[in-house]
Amino acid sequence: LVVSVTIVSFILSAFVVPMAPALSDRLANSFRQTATGERELAGSSHRSDVVVIGFGPAGQIGALSLVESDLNVTVIDLNREGVRKAGEFGFDGQIGDATSAEVLEHASIGEASLVIITLPHFKSTLAITELVRSMNPSATIIVRSRHHIYTDALAAAGAIVSGDEQQVGRAIGDHVSSWFAQNPSVKS
């Protein structure tokens, strides 16, 4: 009996294993909305004026000026905490991978006037920028670039680039200037 069960399981696994990703996605999606309490946006009259992709510290700081606006803001994040935080800001939140056209469609990317991408990973940021540009040619896209070497590629993809290195350099320069001001005996 044990040998028979083992043989049958080997044969079945050859058919079931390739279907596992699709089955797990369906199962996860069926639990996602009901378990987390996020609002369901699909099929509703939801409209996004602004879409923020990535809602860690950079996304939260970048979106602060949107809090008091009358704009409809949708946040896409892979992290439940980012989506929860978006709700605290008064934004709609959606858990999802923005490299997927379906996720962007769900967030009404085609209607957005502004898209803010704050992901730290260059390849993901570039892929999302290109996808957004193909789905909404008129949107303004502002992206975060951790390293200046990627600025040209992101700009060529149609984004306005804000670089972490430049901001950190300015902040350090401000601290050095402050230090000089507090230490007048040191020659500058």
Short mmCIF file of N, CA and C in Angstrom, two decimals:
data_model
loop_
_atom_site.label_atom_id
_atom_site.label_comp_id
_atom_site.label_asym_id
_atom_site.label_seq_id
_atom_site.Cartn_x
_atom_site.Cartn_y
_atom_site.Cartn_z
N LEU A 1 0.82 -1.19 0.00
CA LEU A 1 0.00 0.00 0.00
C LEU A 1 0.87 1.26 0.00
N VAL A 2 1.90 1.27 0.80
CA VAL A 2 2.78 2.43 0.89
C VAL A 2 3.45 2.69 -0.46
N VAL A 3 3.89 1.65 -1.11
CA VAL A 3 4.54 1.79 -2.42
C VAL A 3 3.55 2.33 -3.45
N SER A 4 2.33 1.85 -3.41
CA SER A 4 1.31 2.33 -4.35
C SER A 4 1.01 3.80 -4.14
N VAL A 5 0.88 4.22 -2.90
CA VAL A 5 0.61 5.62 -2.60
C VAL A 5 1.79 6.48 -3.06
N THR A 6 2.99 6.02 -2.85
CA THR A 6 4.19 6.76 -3.27
C THR A 6 4.22 6.93 -4.78
N ILE A 7 3.93 5.89 -5.50
CA ILE A 7 3.93 5.96 -6.98
C ILE A 7 2.85 6.91 -7.47
N VAL A 8 1.66 6.82 -6.91
CA VAL A 8 0.57 7.72 -7.31
C VAL A 8 0.93 9.16 -6.99
N SER A 9 1.53 9.42 -5.83
CA SER A 9 1.89 10.80 -5.48
C SER A 9 2.96 11.35 -6.42
N PHE A 10 3.91 10.53 -6.86
CA PHE A 10 4.91 10.98 -7.84
C PHE A 10 4.26 11.35 -9.16
N ILE A 11 3.34 10.54 -9.60
CA ILE A 11 2.65 10.80 -10.87
C ILE A 11 1.81 12.07 -10.76
N LEU A 12 1.05 12.22 -9.67
CA LEU A 12 0.21 13.41 -9.50
C LEU A 12 1.05 14.69 -9.35
N SER A 13 2.18 14.57 -8.69
CA SER A 13 2.99 15.77 -8.48
C SER A 13 3.48 16.35 -9.81
N ALA A 14 3.69 15.54 -10.81
CA ALA A 14 4.11 16.03 -12.11
C ALA A 14 3.05 16.94 -12.74
N PHE A 15 1.80 16.74 -12.39
CA PHE A 15 0.71 17.56 -12.92
C PHE A 15 0.33 18.72 -11.99
N VAL A 16 0.40 18.50 -10.69
CA VAL A 16 -0.06 19.49 -9.72
C VAL A 16 0.98 20.58 -9.47
N VAL A 17 2.25 20.24 -9.41
CA VAL A 17 3.30 21.21 -9.11
C VAL A 17 3.32 22.38 -10.10
N PRO A 18 3.23 22.16 -11.40
CA PRO A 18 3.22 23.32 -12.32
C PRO A 18 2.02 24.25 -12.13
N MET A 19 0.93 23.73 -11.57
CA MET A 19 -0.25 24.56 -11.35
C MET A 19 -0.22 25.27 -10.00
N ALA A 20 0.74 24.98 -9.16
CA ALA A 20 0.78 25.51 -7.79
C ALA A 20 0.80 27.04 -7.74
N PRO A 21 1.60 27.75 -8.54
CA PRO A 21 1.59 29.21 -8.43
C PRO A 21 0.22 29.83 -8.72
N ALA A 22 -0.44 29.34 -9.74
CA ALA A 22 -1.76 29.88 -10.08
C ALA A 22 -2.78 29.56 -8.99
N LEU A 23 -2.74 28.35 -8.47
CA LEU A 23 -3.66 27.98 -7.40
C LEU A 23 -3.39 28.79 -6.13
N SER A 24 -2.12 29.00 -5.80
CA SER A 24 -1.81 29.77 -4.58
C SER A 24 -2.21 31.23 -4.74
N ASP A 25 -2.06 31.79 -5.95
CA ASP A 25 -2.49 33.17 -6.19
C ASP A 25 -4.00 33.30 -6.00
N ARG A 26 -4.75 32.36 -6.54
CA ARG A 26 -6.21 32.40 -6.38
C ARG A 26 -6.61 32.29 -4.92
N LEU A 27 -5.97 31.39 -4.22
CA LEU A 27 -6.28 31.20 -2.81
C LEU A 27 -5.92 32.45 -2.01
N ALA A 28 -4.76 33.02 -2.26
CA ALA A 28 -4.33 34.23 -1.54
C ALA A 28 -5.26 35.39 -1.84
N ASN A 29 -5.65 35.55 -3.09
CA ASN A 29 -6.56 36.64 -3.45
C ASN A 29 -7.93 36.49 -2.80
N SER A 30 -8.38 35.26 -2.63
CA SER A 30 -9.68 35.05 -2.01
C SER A 30 -9.66 35.43 -0.53
N PHE A 31 -8.52 35.30 0.13
CA PHE A 31 -8.41 35.67 1.53
C PHE A 31 -7.97 37.10 1.74
N ARG A 32 -7.28 37.67 0.78
CA ARG A 32 -6.63 38.98 0.96
C ARG A 32 -7.61 40.08 1.36
N GLN A 33 -8.66 40.31 0.61
CA GLN A 33 -9.56 41.42 0.89
C GLN A 33 -10.36 41.19 2.17
N THR A 34 -10.83 39.98 2.39
CA THR A 34 -11.65 39.76 3.57
C THR A 34 -10.81 39.74 4.83
N ALA A 35 -9.59 39.25 4.76
CA ALA A 35 -8.77 39.14 5.97
C ALA A 35 -8.18 40.47 6.40
N THR A 36 -7.88 41.34 5.48
CA THR A 36 -7.18 42.57 5.86
C THR A 36 -8.10 43.76 6.04
N GLY A 37 -9.31 43.70 5.52
CA GLY A 37 -10.24 44.79 5.69
C GLY A 37 -10.03 45.93 4.70
N GLU A 38 -9.14 45.78 3.72
CA GLU A 38 -8.99 46.84 2.74
C GLU A 38 -10.24 46.94 1.88
N ARG A 39 -10.49 48.15 1.43
CA ARG A 39 -11.65 48.34 0.57
C ARG A 39 -11.39 47.69 -0.78
N GLU A 40 -12.41 47.10 -1.31
CA GLU A 40 -12.33 46.51 -2.64
C GLU A 40 -12.54 47.63 -3.65
N LEU A 41 -11.56 47.80 -4.54
CA LEU A 41 -11.63 48.89 -5.51
C LEU A 41 -12.17 48.43 -6.85
N ALA A 42 -11.99 47.15 -7.17
CA ALA A 42 -12.39 46.68 -8.49
C ALA A 42 -13.90 46.75 -8.64
N GLY A 43 -14.34 47.19 -9.79
CA GLY A 43 -15.74 47.23 -10.09
C GLY A 43 -16.49 48.37 -9.43
N SER A 44 -15.77 49.18 -8.68
CA SER A 44 -16.43 50.30 -8.02
C SER A 44 -16.23 51.55 -8.87
N SER A 45 -16.72 52.67 -8.37
CA SER A 45 -16.55 53.92 -9.10
C SER A 45 -15.24 54.59 -8.69
N HIS A 46 -14.32 53.80 -8.19
CA HIS A 46 -13.02 54.31 -7.75
C HIS A 46 -12.29 55.00 -8.90
N ARG A 47 -11.69 56.11 -8.56
CA ARG A 47 -10.90 56.87 -9.52
C ARG A 47 -9.66 57.36 -8.80
N SER A 48 -8.51 57.25 -9.45
CA SER A 48 -7.26 57.72 -8.85
C SER A 48 -6.75 58.93 -9.61
N ASP A 49 -6.54 60.03 -8.89
CA ASP A 49 -5.86 61.18 -9.47
C ASP A 49 -4.36 61.00 -9.34
N VAL A 50 -3.95 60.39 -8.22
CA VAL A 50 -2.54 60.15 -7.92
C VAL A 50 -2.39 58.70 -7.48
N VAL A 51 -1.34 58.04 -7.99
CA VAL A 51 -1.01 56.70 -7.54
C VAL A 51 0.40 56.74 -6.97
N VAL A 52 0.54 56.27 -5.74
CA VAL A 52 1.84 56.19 -5.08
C VAL A 52 2.21 54.72 -5.00
N ILE A 53 3.37 54.37 -5.54
CA ILE A 53 3.82 52.99 -5.55
C ILE A 53 5.00 52.87 -4.58
N GLY A 54 4.76 52.15 -3.51
CA GLY A 54 5.74 52.04 -2.44
C GLY A 54 5.43 53.06 -1.36
N PHE A 55 5.08 52.58 -0.15
CA PHE A 55 4.68 53.51 0.90
C PHE A 55 5.48 53.30 2.17
N GLY A 56 6.79 53.16 1.98
CA GLY A 56 7.71 53.17 3.11
C GLY A 56 7.96 54.62 3.48
N PRO A 57 9.04 54.90 4.20
CA PRO A 57 9.33 56.28 4.61
C PRO A 57 9.40 57.27 3.45
N ALA A 58 10.03 56.91 2.35
CA ALA A 58 10.13 57.83 1.20
C ALA A 58 8.76 58.13 0.61
N GLY A 59 7.92 57.11 0.46
CA GLY A 59 6.57 57.32 -0.07
C GLY A 59 5.71 58.15 0.86
N GLN A 60 5.84 57.91 2.15
CA GLN A 60 5.04 58.66 3.12
C GLN A 60 5.44 60.13 3.13
N ILE A 61 6.73 60.40 3.13
CA ILE A 61 7.19 61.79 3.11
C ILE A 61 6.80 62.45 1.79
N GLY A 62 6.96 61.73 0.69
CA GLY A 62 6.61 62.28 -0.62
C GLY A 62 5.13 62.58 -0.77
N ALA A 63 4.30 61.86 -0.05
CA ALA A 63 2.85 62.03 -0.18
C ALA A 63 2.25 62.99 0.85
N LEU A 64 3.05 63.51 1.76
CA LEU A 64 2.51 64.39 2.80
C LEU A 64 1.72 65.56 2.22
N SER A 65 2.21 66.16 1.15
CA SER A 65 1.52 67.32 0.59
C SER A 65 0.18 66.95 -0.05
N LEU A 66 -0.07 65.66 -0.25
CA LEU A 66 -1.33 65.21 -0.85
C LEU A 66 -2.43 65.02 0.19
N VAL A 67 -2.07 64.98 1.46
CA VAL A 67 -3.04 64.68 2.53
C VAL A 67 -4.17 65.70 2.55
N GLU A 68 -3.86 66.97 2.45
CA GLU A 68 -4.87 68.02 2.54
C GLU A 68 -5.51 68.36 1.20
N SER A 69 -5.11 67.67 0.15
CA SER A 69 -5.66 67.98 -1.17
C SER A 69 -7.00 67.28 -1.35
N ASP A 70 -7.71 67.67 -2.39
CA ASP A 70 -8.97 67.02 -2.73
C ASP A 70 -8.76 65.90 -3.74
N LEU A 71 -7.51 65.51 -3.95
CA LEU A 71 -7.20 64.49 -4.94
C LEU A 71 -7.47 63.09 -4.38
N ASN A 72 -7.89 62.20 -5.25
CA ASN A 72 -8.06 60.79 -4.88
C ASN A 72 -6.71 60.11 -5.03
N VAL A 73 -6.16 59.65 -3.92
CA VAL A 73 -4.83 59.04 -3.90
C VAL A 73 -4.97 57.56 -3.61
N THR A 74 -4.30 56.75 -4.42
CA THR A 74 -4.26 55.31 -4.22
C THR A 74 -2.82 54.90 -4.01
N VAL A 75 -2.57 54.12 -2.98
CA VAL A 75 -1.24 53.61 -2.68
C VAL A 75 -1.21 52.13 -3.02
N ILE A 76 -0.15 51.72 -3.73
CA ILE A 76 0.10 50.30 -4.00
C ILE A 76 1.36 49.93 -3.25
N ASP A 77 1.28 48.89 -2.44
CA ASP A 77 2.45 48.44 -1.68
C ASP A 77 2.36 46.93 -1.52
N LEU A 78 3.51 46.28 -1.48
CA LEU A 78 3.54 44.84 -1.24
C LEU A 78 3.32 44.51 0.24
N ASN A 79 3.45 45.48 1.08
CA ASN A 79 3.44 45.30 2.51
C ASN A 79 2.11 45.75 3.11
N ARG A 80 1.51 44.92 3.92
CA ARG A 80 0.25 45.28 4.58
C ARG A 80 0.39 46.52 5.44
N GLU A 81 1.54 46.67 6.07
CA GLU A 81 1.76 47.83 6.94
C GLU A 81 1.73 49.12 6.12
N GLY A 82 2.30 49.09 4.92
CA GLY A 82 2.25 50.26 4.05
C GLY A 82 0.83 50.62 3.66
N VAL A 83 0.01 49.62 3.39
CA VAL A 83 -1.38 49.86 3.03
C VAL A 83 -2.16 50.38 4.23
N ARG A 84 -1.87 49.83 5.41
CA ARG A 84 -2.52 50.32 6.64
C ARG A 84 -2.15 51.78 6.88
N LYS A 85 -0.88 52.11 6.68
CA LYS A 85 -0.41 53.47 6.88
C LYS A 85 -1.08 54.41 5.86
N ALA A 86 -1.27 53.95 4.64
CA ALA A 86 -1.96 54.75 3.63
C ALA A 86 -3.36 55.12 4.11
N GLY A 87 -4.04 54.19 4.74
CA GLY A 87 -5.36 54.46 5.30
C GLY A 87 -5.32 55.54 6.36
N GLU A 88 -4.26 55.56 7.16
CA GLU A 88 -4.11 56.60 8.18
C GLU A 88 -3.94 57.98 7.54
N PHE A 89 -3.36 58.01 6.35
CA PHE A 89 -3.19 59.27 5.62
C PHE A 89 -4.49 59.69 4.93
N GLY A 90 -5.48 58.80 4.91
CA GLY A 90 -6.74 59.08 4.22
C GLY A 90 -6.73 58.64 2.77
N PHE A 91 -5.77 57.80 2.41
CA PHE A 91 -5.65 57.31 1.03
C PHE A 91 -6.25 55.92 0.92
N ASP A 92 -6.60 55.53 -0.31
CA ASP A 92 -6.99 54.16 -0.59
C ASP A 92 -5.71 53.34 -0.66
N GLY A 93 -5.75 52.13 -0.16
CA GLY A 93 -4.59 51.26 -0.18
C GLY A 93 -4.88 49.97 -0.90
N GLN A 94 -3.87 49.47 -1.59
CA GLN A 94 -4.01 48.23 -2.34
C GLN A 94 -2.73 47.43 -2.20
N ILE A 95 -2.84 46.21 -1.72
CA ILE A 95 -1.68 45.33 -1.66
C ILE A 95 -1.50 44.74 -3.05
N GLY A 96 -0.29 44.86 -3.59
CA GLY A 96 -0.06 44.30 -4.90
C GLY A 96 1.32 44.61 -5.42
N ASP A 97 1.67 43.92 -6.49
CA ASP A 97 2.95 44.09 -7.16
C ASP A 97 2.72 44.98 -8.37
N ALA A 98 3.25 46.18 -8.32
CA ALA A 98 3.01 47.17 -9.37
C ALA A 98 3.72 46.85 -10.69
N THR A 99 4.49 45.78 -10.73
CA THR A 99 5.04 45.36 -12.03
C THR A 99 3.99 44.62 -12.84
N SER A 100 2.82 44.40 -12.24
CA SER A 100 1.71 43.72 -12.91
C SER A 100 0.74 44.75 -13.48
N ALA A 101 0.44 44.64 -14.77
CA ALA A 101 -0.51 45.55 -15.40
C ALA A 101 -1.88 45.46 -14.74
N GLU A 102 -2.27 44.28 -14.30
CA GLU A 102 -3.58 44.12 -13.65
C GLU A 102 -3.66 44.92 -12.36
N VAL A 103 -2.59 44.93 -11.59
CA VAL A 103 -2.57 45.70 -10.34
C VAL A 103 -2.69 47.19 -10.66
N LEU A 104 -1.97 47.65 -11.67
CA LEU A 104 -2.04 49.07 -12.05
C LEU A 104 -3.42 49.43 -12.58
N GLU A 105 -4.02 48.56 -13.36
CA GLU A 105 -5.39 48.81 -13.85
C GLU A 105 -6.36 48.90 -12.68
N HIS A 106 -6.21 48.02 -11.73
CA HIS A 106 -7.06 48.00 -10.54
C HIS A 106 -6.97 49.32 -9.78
N ALA A 107 -5.82 49.97 -9.85
CA ALA A 107 -5.62 51.25 -9.17
C ALA A 107 -5.98 52.44 -10.06
N SER A 108 -6.59 52.19 -11.21
CA SER A 108 -7.01 53.24 -12.15
C SER A 108 -5.84 54.06 -12.66
N ILE A 109 -4.74 53.39 -13.00
CA ILE A 109 -3.54 54.08 -13.46
C ILE A 109 -3.80 54.88 -14.73
N GLY A 110 -4.72 54.43 -15.55
CA GLY A 110 -5.02 55.13 -16.81
C GLY A 110 -5.64 56.50 -16.61
N GLU A 111 -6.21 56.75 -15.42
CA GLU A 111 -6.84 58.04 -15.12
C GLU A 111 -5.95 58.96 -14.29
N ALA A 112 -4.86 58.43 -13.76
CA ALA A 112 -4.01 59.20 -12.85
C ALA A 112 -3.27 60.31 -13.59
N SER A 113 -3.21 61.47 -12.97
CA SER A 113 -2.43 62.59 -13.50
C SER A 113 -0.99 62.51 -13.03
N LEU A 114 -0.79 61.93 -11.84
CA LEU A 114 0.53 61.86 -11.23
C LEU A 114 0.75 60.46 -10.68
N VAL A 115 1.95 59.91 -10.94
CA VAL A 115 2.36 58.62 -10.40
C VAL A 115 3.69 58.84 -9.69
N ILE A 116 3.76 58.41 -8.44
CA ILE A 116 4.97 58.55 -7.64
C ILE A 116 5.47 57.14 -7.33
N ILE A 117 6.72 56.86 -7.73
CA ILE A 117 7.30 55.54 -7.50
C ILE A 117 8.49 55.71 -6.56
N THR A 118 8.39 55.12 -5.36
CA THR A 118 9.43 55.33 -4.35
C THR A 118 10.18 54.06 -3.99
N LEU A 119 10.18 53.09 -4.86
CA LEU A 119 10.85 51.82 -4.58
C LEU A 119 12.37 52.00 -4.61
N PRO A 120 13.09 51.31 -3.76
CA PRO A 120 14.55 51.45 -3.76
C PRO A 120 15.25 50.64 -4.85
N HIS A 121 14.57 49.69 -5.45
CA HIS A 121 15.18 48.78 -6.42
C HIS A 121 15.08 49.35 -7.84
N PHE A 122 16.21 49.57 -8.47
CA PHE A 122 16.25 50.20 -9.79
C PHE A 122 15.47 49.43 -10.85
N LYS A 123 15.71 48.13 -10.97
CA LYS A 123 15.07 47.36 -12.05
C LYS A 123 13.55 47.37 -11.91
N SER A 124 13.05 47.26 -10.69
CA SER A 124 11.60 47.32 -10.47
C SER A 124 11.07 48.70 -10.82
N THR A 125 11.78 49.73 -10.39
CA THR A 125 11.35 51.11 -10.67
C THR A 125 11.31 51.36 -12.17
N LEU A 126 12.34 50.91 -12.87
CA LEU A 126 12.38 51.10 -14.33
C LEU A 126 11.25 50.33 -15.01
N ALA A 127 11.04 49.09 -14.62
CA ALA A 127 9.97 48.28 -15.23
C ALA A 127 8.60 48.91 -14.99
N ILE A 128 8.36 49.39 -13.78
CA ILE A 128 7.08 50.02 -13.47
C ILE A 128 6.92 51.33 -14.22
N THR A 129 7.99 52.10 -14.30
CA THR A 129 7.94 53.37 -15.05
C THR A 129 7.56 53.11 -16.50
N GLU A 130 8.19 52.14 -17.12
CA GLU A 130 7.89 51.82 -18.52
C GLU A 130 6.46 51.31 -18.68
N LEU A 131 6.00 50.50 -17.74
CA LEU A 131 4.63 49.98 -17.81
C LEU A 131 3.60 51.10 -17.63
N VAL A 132 3.85 51.97 -16.64
CA VAL A 132 2.94 53.10 -16.43
C VAL A 132 2.91 53.99 -17.67
N ARG A 133 4.07 54.27 -18.23
CA ARG A 133 4.15 55.14 -19.42
C ARG A 133 3.36 54.52 -20.57
N SER A 134 3.40 53.19 -20.71
CA SER A 134 2.66 52.54 -21.80
C SER A 134 1.15 52.56 -21.55
N MET A 135 0.75 52.56 -20.28
CA MET A 135 -0.67 52.54 -19.94
C MET A 135 -1.27 53.93 -19.82
N ASN A 136 -0.42 54.92 -19.57
CA ASN A 136 -0.89 56.30 -19.39
C ASN A 136 0.20 57.26 -19.88
N PRO A 137 0.25 57.51 -21.19
CA PRO A 137 1.32 58.35 -21.75
C PRO A 137 1.33 59.78 -21.23
N SER A 138 0.22 60.28 -20.72
CA SER A 138 0.18 61.68 -20.31
C SER A 138 0.46 61.89 -18.82
N ALA A 139 0.59 60.83 -18.05
CA ALA A 139 0.83 60.97 -16.61
C ALA A 139 2.22 61.53 -16.33
N THR A 140 2.32 62.36 -15.31
CA THR A 140 3.61 62.78 -14.79
C THR A 140 4.08 61.68 -13.85
N ILE A 141 5.30 61.21 -14.05
CA ILE A 141 5.85 60.13 -13.23
C ILE A 141 7.07 60.68 -12.49
N ILE A 142 7.01 60.63 -11.17
CA ILE A 142 8.14 61.04 -10.34
C ILE A 142 8.67 59.79 -9.66
N VAL A 143 9.98 59.55 -9.79
CA VAL A 143 10.56 58.33 -9.23
C VAL A 143 11.72 58.64 -8.30
N ARG A 144 11.95 57.72 -7.41
CA ARG A 144 13.11 57.75 -6.52
C ARG A 144 14.21 56.93 -7.17
N SER A 145 15.42 57.47 -7.14
CA SER A 145 16.58 56.72 -7.61
C SER A 145 17.60 56.71 -6.49
N ARG A 146 17.93 55.53 -6.00
CA ARG A 146 18.89 55.45 -4.90
C ARG A 146 20.28 55.86 -5.33
N HIS A 147 20.62 55.61 -6.58
CA HIS A 147 21.98 55.88 -7.05
C HIS A 147 21.93 56.72 -8.32
N HIS A 148 22.81 57.69 -8.40
CA HIS A 148 22.78 58.62 -9.53
C HIS A 148 23.09 57.94 -10.87
N ILE A 149 23.74 56.78 -10.84
CA ILE A 149 24.07 56.11 -12.11
C ILE A 149 22.82 55.66 -12.86
N TYR A 150 21.68 55.60 -12.19
CA TYR A 150 20.44 55.16 -12.82
C TYR A 150 19.56 56.32 -13.30
N THR A 151 19.95 57.53 -12.99
CA THR A 151 19.13 58.70 -13.30
C THR A 151 18.82 58.80 -14.79
N ASP A 152 19.81 58.63 -15.64
CA ASP A 152 19.61 58.78 -17.08
C ASP A 152 18.62 57.74 -17.63
N ALA A 153 18.74 56.50 -17.18
CA ALA A 153 17.84 55.44 -17.66
C ALA A 153 16.40 55.72 -17.24
N LEU A 154 16.21 56.17 -16.01
CA LEU A 154 14.86 56.47 -15.53
C LEU A 154 14.29 57.69 -16.25
N ALA A 155 15.12 58.69 -16.49
CA ALA A 155 14.66 59.87 -17.23
C ALA A 155 14.31 59.50 -18.67
N ALA A 156 15.09 58.63 -19.28
CA ALA A 156 14.81 58.18 -20.65
C ALA A 156 13.50 57.42 -20.73
N ALA A 157 13.11 56.77 -19.62
CA ALA A 157 11.84 56.04 -19.59
C ALA A 157 10.66 56.97 -19.37
N GLY A 158 10.94 58.26 -19.16
CA GLY A 158 9.86 59.23 -19.04
C GLY A 158 9.56 59.69 -17.64
N ALA A 159 10.52 59.56 -16.73
CA ALA A 159 10.28 59.94 -15.34
C ALA A 159 11.06 61.19 -14.95
N ILE A 160 10.52 61.88 -13.96
CA ILE A 160 11.24 62.95 -13.28
C ILE A 160 11.92 62.26 -12.10
N VAL A 161 13.23 62.41 -11.98
CA VAL A 161 13.99 61.61 -11.03
C VAL A 161 14.43 62.44 -9.83
N SER A 162 14.20 61.89 -8.64
CA SER A 162 14.70 62.47 -7.40
C SER A 162 15.67 61.47 -6.80
N GLY A 163 16.91 61.87 -6.62
CA GLY A 163 17.94 60.93 -6.19
C GLY A 163 18.24 60.98 -4.71
N ASP A 164 18.37 59.81 -4.11
CA ASP A 164 18.70 59.71 -2.69
C ASP A 164 20.10 60.25 -2.41
N GLU A 165 21.05 59.95 -3.30
CA GLU A 165 22.42 60.38 -3.05
C GLU A 165 22.53 61.89 -2.97
N GLN A 166 21.84 62.60 -3.85
CA GLN A 166 21.88 64.06 -3.82
C GLN A 166 21.27 64.59 -2.53
N GLN A 167 20.17 64.03 -2.10
CA GLN A 167 19.51 64.48 -0.88
C GLN A 167 20.36 64.21 0.35
N VAL A 168 20.96 63.04 0.39
CA VAL A 168 21.83 62.72 1.52
C VAL A 168 23.05 63.64 1.51
N GLY A 169 23.60 63.88 0.32
CA GLY A 169 24.75 64.79 0.22
C GLY A 169 24.41 66.19 0.70
N ARG A 170 23.23 66.70 0.32
CA ARG A 170 22.80 68.03 0.78
C ARG A 170 22.62 68.05 2.30
N ALA A 171 22.01 67.00 2.84
CA ALA A 171 21.78 66.93 4.29
C ALA A 171 23.12 66.90 5.03
N ILE A 172 24.07 66.12 4.55
CA ILE A 172 25.39 66.07 5.19
C ILE A 172 26.06 67.44 5.08
N GLY A 173 25.97 68.05 3.91
CA GLY A 173 26.54 69.40 3.74
C GLY A 173 25.93 70.40 4.71
N ASP A 174 24.63 70.32 4.93
CA ASP A 174 23.96 71.21 5.90
C ASP A 174 24.48 70.97 7.32
N HIS A 175 24.68 69.68 7.66
CA HIS A 175 25.21 69.36 8.99
C HIS A 175 26.65 69.87 9.15
N VAL A 176 27.45 69.76 8.10
CA VAL A 176 28.83 70.26 8.15
C VAL A 176 28.83 71.78 8.33
N SER A 177 27.96 72.47 7.59
CA SER A 177 27.86 73.93 7.73
C SER A 177 27.43 74.31 9.15
N SER A 178 26.48 73.57 9.69
CA SER A 178 26.02 73.82 11.06
C SER A 178 27.15 73.58 12.05
N TRP A 179 27.91 72.53 11.82
CA TRP A 179 29.04 72.22 12.70
C TRP A 179 30.04 73.36 12.68
N PHE A 180 30.36 73.87 11.46
CA PHE A 180 31.28 75.01 11.36
C PHE A 180 30.73 76.21 12.13
N ALA A 181 29.44 76.47 12.04
CA ALA A 181 28.83 77.60 12.73
C ALA A 181 28.91 77.44 14.25
N GLN A 182 28.82 76.20 14.72
CA GLN A 182 28.88 75.94 16.16
C GLN A 182 30.32 75.87 16.69
N ASN A 183 31.26 75.76 15.79
CA ASN A 183 32.67 75.63 16.15
C ASN A 183 33.49 76.70 15.44
N PRO A 184 33.32 77.97 15.82
CA PRO A 184 33.97 79.06 15.09
C PRO A 184 35.50 79.04 15.18
N SER A 185 36.04 78.34 16.17
CA SER A 185 37.50 78.31 16.30
C SER A 185 38.14 77.43 15.23
N VAL A 186 37.35 76.58 14.60
CA VAL A 186 37.87 75.72 13.53
C VAL A 186 37.91 76.54 12.25
N LYS A 187 39.04 76.52 11.56
CA LYS A 187 39.17 77.29 10.32
C LYS A 187 38.50 76.54 9.20
N SER A 188 37.71 77.27 8.42
CA SER A 188 37.02 76.65 7.30
C SER A 188 37.78 76.79 6.02
#
